[in-house]
Amino acid sequence: MKPDKDRKRYILILISIVTISWSIIMGSITTKAMANPIGTKSVDMVAERHRVGKEIYLENCSTCHIAIPPAVLPTETWKTILENPLNHYGTRLEGIIRFNQVLMWQYLSTYSRPISVNETEPKFIAQSRYFFALHPGVEVPSPVSHTSCVECHSRVSDFDFRTLTEEWQ
Ligand code: HEC
Ligand code: HEC
């Protein structure tokens, strides 16, 4: 009886050690993966399950131009962009792996709206009615482009489209 009891206790201790080490290891891995300075500074709340998708979006899509907020373009446009990385506005987006593509799609599709039936899919922000719907009564300089957002949105580099430059406050 006694050795059997000892054996059980030994196994229990072993299981706890394995469980604790596992959570420590996994904990440090996920903390590292999420330690993206742009993402953590960003003000827009996203559901927990889209946090990683947003981080990956910021990592992949803010190196050549600003990270464009999902709401200014319809869901279909985001789909086209994600599905055609090698044909990206005259350039090629290399190294976007399938797994990240899926996570970015989940984030972008959740925070954008689909276009109506028979509506043409805009390729540029300047053609998107959602961009104009977010700017009621705002005289945006023409042509609208990702390069001019910062004229009114002072914290674009932090993916913050709520903070406006002084003249708009
Ligand atoms: C290798 C550089 C590069 C990367 C990385 C990149 N883009 Fe682009 N993107 C461009 C260029 C170049 C243009 C065309 C810019 C222009 O017309 O001024 C563009 C334009 C755009 C536009 C249209 C902007 C407008 O003003 O209407 C969108 C939307 C866009 N990119 C989304 C993305 C997304 C989403 C990703 C990540 C999956 C991404 N980009 C990553 C280079 C890049
Ligand atoms: C001429 C100034 C101006 C320019 C340029 C401009 N915006 Fe805005 N934007 C505003 C103002 C003002 C608001 C607030 C509108 C309101 O709430 O009625 C706003 C609101 C927004 C919002 C909604 C923010 C929120 O969550 O409440 C988004 C997203 C946005 N802009 C994105 C963009 C993007 C992307 C660009 C560049 C393609 C851009 N804006 C260019 C002035 C501007």
CSV table of N, CA, C and O in Angstrom, one decimal, residues 44-103:
chain,number,residue,atom,x,y,z
A,44,ASP,N,-7.7,52.3,-30.4
A,44,ASP,CA,-8.9,51.6,-30.7
A,44,ASP,C,-9.0,50.2,-30.1
A,44,ASP,O,-8.1,49.4,-30.1
A,45,MET,N,-10.1,50.0,-29.4
A,45,MET,CA,-10.3,48.7,-28.7
A,45,MET,C,-10.6,47.6,-29.7
A,45,MET,O,-11.4,47.8,-30.6
A,46,VAL,N,-9.9,46.5,-29.6
A,46,VAL,CA,-10.3,45.4,-30.5
A,46,VAL,C,-10.6,44.2,-29.5
A,46,VAL,O,-10.0,44.1,-28.5
A,47,ALA,N,-11.5,43.3,-30.0
A,47,ALA,CA,-11.8,42.2,-29.2
A,47,ALA,C,-10.6,41.3,-29.0
A,47,ALA,O,-9.7,41.3,-29.9
A,48,GLU,N,-10.5,40.7,-27.9
A,48,GLU,CA,-9.3,39.9,-27.5
A,48,GLU,C,-8.9,39.0,-28.6
A,48,GLU,O,-7.7,38.9,-29.0
A,49,ARG,N,-9.9,38.4,-29.3
A,49,ARG,CA,-9.5,37.4,-30.3
A,49,ARG,C,-9.0,38.0,-31.6
A,49,ARG,O,-8.5,37.3,-32.4
A,50,HIS,N,-9.0,39.3,-31.7
A,50,HIS,CA,-8.5,40.0,-32.9
A,50,HIS,C,-7.2,40.7,-32.6
A,50,HIS,O,-6.7,41.4,-33.5
A,51,ARG,N,-6.8,40.6,-31.4
A,51,ARG,CA,-5.6,41.4,-31.0
A,51,ARG,C,-4.4,41.0,-31.8
A,51,ARG,O,-3.6,41.9,-32.3
A,52,VAL,N,-4.1,39.7,-31.9
A,52,VAL,CA,-3.0,39.2,-32.6
A,52,VAL,C,-3.1,39.6,-34.1
A,52,VAL,O,-2.1,40.0,-34.7
A,53,GLY,N,-4.3,39.5,-34.7
A,53,GLY,CA,-4.5,39.8,-36.1
A,53,GLY,C,-4.1,41.3,-36.3
A,53,GLY,O,-3.5,41.6,-37.3
A,54,LYS,N,-4.5,42.1,-35.4
A,54,LYS,CA,-4.2,43.6,-35.5
A,54,LYS,C,-2.7,43.8,-35.4
A,54,LYS,O,-2.2,44.6,-36.2
A,55,GLU,N,-2.0,43.1,-34.5
A,55,GLU,CA,-0.6,43.3,-34.4
A,55,GLU,C,0.1,42.9,-35.7
A,55,GLU,O,1.0,43.5,-36.2
A,56,ILE,N,-0.4,41.7,-36.2
A,56,ILE,CA,0.2,41.2,-37.5
A,56,ILE,C,0.0,42.2,-38.6
A,56,ILE,O,0.8,42.4,-39.5
A,57,TYR,N,-1.2,42.7,-38.6
A,57,TYR,CA,-1.6,43.7,-39.7
A,57,TYR,C,-0.6,44.9,-39.6
A,57,TYR,O,0.0,45.3,-40.6
A,58,LEU,N,-0.4,45.4,-38.4
A,58,LEU,CA,0.5,46.6,-38.2
A,58,LEU,C,1.9,46.2,-38.6
A,58,LEU,O,2.6,47.0,-39.2
A,59,GLU,N,2.3,45.0,-38.2
A,59,GLU,CA,3.7,44.6,-38.6
A,59,GLU,C,3.9,44.5,-40.1
A,59,GLU,O,4.9,44.9,-40.6
A,60,ASN,N,2.9,44.0,-40.8
A,60,ASN,CA,3.0,43.7,-42.2
A,60,ASN,C,2.7,44.9,-43.1
A,60,ASN,O,3.1,45.0,-44.3
A,61,CYS,N,1.8,45.8,-42.6
A,61,CYS,CA,1.2,46.8,-43.5
A,61,CYS,C,1.5,48.2,-43.1
A,61,CYS,O,0.8,49.1,-43.5
A,62,SER,N,2.6,48.4,-42.3
A,62,SER,CA,2.9,49.8,-41.9
A,62,SER,C,4.3,50.1,-42.2
A,62,SER,O,4.8,51.1,-41.6
A,63,THR,N,5.0,49.3,-43.0
A,63,THR,CA,6.4,49.6,-43.3
A,63,THR,C,6.6,50.5,-44.5
A,63,THR,O,7.5,51.4,-44.4
A,64,CYS,N,5.8,50.4,-45.5
A,64,CYS,CA,6.0,51.3,-46.7
A,64,CYS,C,5.1,52.5,-46.6
A,64,CYS,O,5.4,53.6,-47.1
A,65,HIS,N,3.9,52.4,-46.0
A,65,HIS,CA,3.0,53.5,-45.8
A,65,HIS,C,2.4,53.4,-44.5
A,65,HIS,O,2.6,52.4,-43.8
A,66,ILE,N,1.5,54.3,-44.1
A,66,ILE,CA,0.9,54.2,-42.8
A,66,ILE,C,0.0,53.0,-42.8
A,66,ILE,O,-0.4,52.5,-43.8
A,67,ALA,N,-0.3,52.5,-41.6
A,67,ALA,CA,-1.3,51.4,-41.5
A,67,ALA,C,-2.7,52.1,-41.6
A,67,ALA,O,-3.0,53.0,-40.9
A,68,ILE,N,-3.4,51.6,-42.6
A,68,ILE,CA,-4.7,52.2,-43.0
A,68,ILE,C,-5.8,51.6,-42.1
A,68,ILE,O,-5.9,50.4,-42.0
A,69,PRO,N,-6.6,52.4,-41.4
A,69,PRO,CA,-7.6,51.8,-40.5
A,69,PRO,C,-8.7,51.1,-41.3
A,69,PRO,O,-9.1,51.5,-42.4
A,70,PRO,N,-9.0,49.9,-40.8
A,70,PRO,CA,-9.9,49.0,-41.6
A,70,PRO,C,-11.2,49.7,-42.0
A,70,PRO,O,-11.7,49.4,-43.2
A,71,ALA,N,-11.8,50.6,-41.2
A,71,ALA,CA,-13.1,51.1,-41.5
A,71,ALA,C,-13.2,52.0,-42.7
A,71,ALA,O,-14.3,52.2,-43.2
A,72,VAL,N,-12.1,52.5,-43.3
A,72,VAL,CA,-12.2,53.4,-44.4
A,72,VAL,C,-12.3,52.7,-45.7
A,72,VAL,O,-12.6,53.3,-46.8
A,73,LEU,N,-12.1,51.4,-45.8
A,73,LEU,CA,-12.3,50.6,-47.0
A,73,LEU,C,-13.3,49.5,-46.8
A,73,LEU,O,-13.4,48.9,-45.7
A,74,PRO,N,-14.0,49.1,-47.8
A,74,PRO,CA,-14.9,48.0,-47.6
A,74,PRO,C,-14.2,46.6,-47.5
A,74,PRO,O,-13.1,46.5,-47.9
A,75,THR,N,-14.9,45.7,-46.9
A,75,THR,CA,-14.3,44.3,-46.7
A,75,THR,C,-13.8,43.7,-47.9
A,75,THR,O,-12.7,43.1,-47.9
A,76,GLU,N,-14.5,43.9,-49.1
A,76,GLU,CA,-14.1,43.3,-50.3
A,76,GLU,C,-12.7,43.8,-50.8
A,76,GLU,O,-11.9,43.1,-51.3
A,77,THR,N,-12.4,45.1,-50.5
A,77,THR,CA,-11.1,45.7,-50.9
A,77,THR,C,-10.0,45.0,-50.1
A,77,THR,O,-9.0,44.6,-50.6
A,78,TRP,N,-10.3,44.8,-48.8
A,78,TRP,CA,-9.3,44.2,-48.0
A,78,TRP,C,-9.0,42.8,-48.4
A,78,TRP,O,-7.9,42.3,-48.4
A,79,LYS,N,-10.1,42.1,-48.8
A,79,LYS,CA,-9.9,40.7,-49.3
A,79,LYS,C,-9.0,40.7,-50.6
A,79,LYS,O,-8.1,39.9,-50.6
A,80,THR,N,-9.3,41.6,-51.5
A,80,THR,CA,-8.5,41.6,-52.7
A,80,THR,C,-7.1,41.9,-52.4
A,80,THR,O,-6.2,41.3,-53.0
A,81,ILE,N,-6.8,42.8,-51.5
A,81,ILE,CA,-5.4,43.2,-51.2
A,81,ILE,C,-4.7,42.0,-50.6
A,81,ILE,O,-3.6,41.6,-51.0
A,82,LEU,N,-5.4,41.3,-49.6
A,82,LEU,CA,-4.8,40.2,-48.9
A,82,LEU,C,-4.5,39.0,-49.8
A,82,LEU,O,-3.6,38.3,-49.7
A,83,GLU,N,-5.4,38.8,-50.8
A,83,GLU,CA,-5.3,37.7,-51.7
A,83,GLU,C,-4.3,37.9,-52.8
A,83,GLU,O,-3.9,37.0,-53.5
A,84,ASN,N,-3.9,39.2,-53.0
A,84,ASN,CA,-3.0,39.5,-54.1
A,84,ASN,C,-1.7,40.2,-53.7
A,84,ASN,O,-1.4,41.2,-54.2
A,85,PRO,N,-1.0,39.6,-52.8
A,85,PRO,CA,0.2,40.3,-52.3
A,85,PRO,C,1.3,40.5,-53.3
A,85,PRO,O,2.0,41.5,-53.2
A,86,LEU,N,1.3,39.7,-54.4
A,86,LEU,CA,2.3,39.9,-55.4
A,86,LEU,C,1.9,40.9,-56.4
A,86,LEU,O,2.7,41.2,-57.4
A,87,ASN,N,0.7,41.5,-56.3
A,87,ASN,CA,0.3,42.5,-57.2
A,87,ASN,C,-0.4,43.6,-56.4
A,87,ASN,O,-1.6,43.8,-56.4
A,88,HIS,N,0.5,44.3,-55.7
A,88,HIS,CA,0.1,45.3,-54.7
A,88,HIS,C,0.4,46.7,-55.2
A,88,HIS,O,1.4,47.3,-55.0
A,89,TYR,N,-0.6,47.3,-55.9
A,89,TYR,CA,-0.4,48.7,-56.3
A,89,TYR,C,0.9,48.9,-57.0
A,89,TYR,O,1.6,49.9,-56.7
A,90,GLY,N,1.3,48.0,-57.9
A,90,GLY,CA,2.5,48.1,-58.6
A,90,GLY,C,3.7,47.6,-57.9
A,90,GLY,O,4.9,47.7,-58.4
A,91,THR,N,3.6,47.1,-56.7
A,91,THR,CA,4.7,46.5,-56.0
A,91,THR,C,4.4,45.1,-55.5
A,91,THR,O,3.3,44.6,-55.8
A,92,ARG,N,5.3,44.4,-54.9
A,92,ARG,CA,5.1,43.1,-54.5
A,92,ARG,C,5.3,43.0,-53.0
A,92,ARG,O,6.3,43.5,-52.4
A,93,LEU,N,4.3,42.4,-52.3
A,93,LEU,CA,4.5,42.2,-50.8
A,93,LEU,C,5.0,40.7,-50.6
A,93,LEU,O,4.3,39.8,-50.9
A,94,GLU,N,6.3,40.6,-50.3
A,94,GLU,CA,6.9,39.3,-50.2
A,94,GLU,C,6.8,38.8,-48.7
A,94,GLU,O,6.7,39.6,-47.8
A,95,GLY,N,6.8,37.5,-48.6
A,95,GLY,CA,6.9,36.9,-47.3
A,95,GLY,C,5.6,37.0,-46.4
A,95,GLY,O,5.8,36.9,-45.2
A,96,ILE,N,4.5,37.2,-47.0
A,96,ILE,CA,3.3,37.1,-46.1
A,96,ILE,C,2.8,35.7,-46.1
A,96,ILE,O,2.4,35.1,-47.1
A,97,ILE,N,2.9,35.1,-44.9
A,97,ILE,CA,2.6,33.6,-44.8
A,97,ILE,C,1.1,33.5,-44.6
A,97,ILE,O,0.4,34.4,-44.1
A,98,ARG,N,0.6,32.3,-45.1
A,98,ARG,CA,-0.8,32.0,-45.1
A,98,ARG,C,-1.5,32.2,-43.7
A,98,ARG,O,-2.5,32.8,-43.6
A,99,PHE,N,-0.8,31.8,-42.7
A,99,PHE,CA,-1.3,31.9,-41.3
A,99,PHE,C,-1.6,33.3,-40.9
A,99,PHE,O,-2.6,33.7,-40.4
A,100,ASN,N,-0.6,34.2,-41.3
A,100,ASN,CA,-0.8,35.6,-41.0
A,100,ASN,C,-1.9,36.3,-41.8
A,100,ASN,O,-2.6,37.1,-41.4
A,101,GLN,N,-2.0,35.8,-43.1
A,101,GLN,CA,-3.0,36.2,-44.0
A,101,GLN,C,-4.4,36.0,-43.4
A,101,GLN,O,-5.2,36.9,-43.4
A,102,VAL,N,-4.6,34.8,-42.8
A,102,VAL,CA,-5.9,34.5,-42.2
A,102,VAL,C,-6.1,35.4,-41.0
A,102,VAL,O,-7.2,35.9,-40.8
A,103,LEU,N,-5.1,35.6,-40.1
A,103,LEU,CA,-5.3,36.4,-39.0
A,103,LEU,C,-5.6,37.8,-39.3
A,103,LEU,O,-6.5,38.5,-38.7
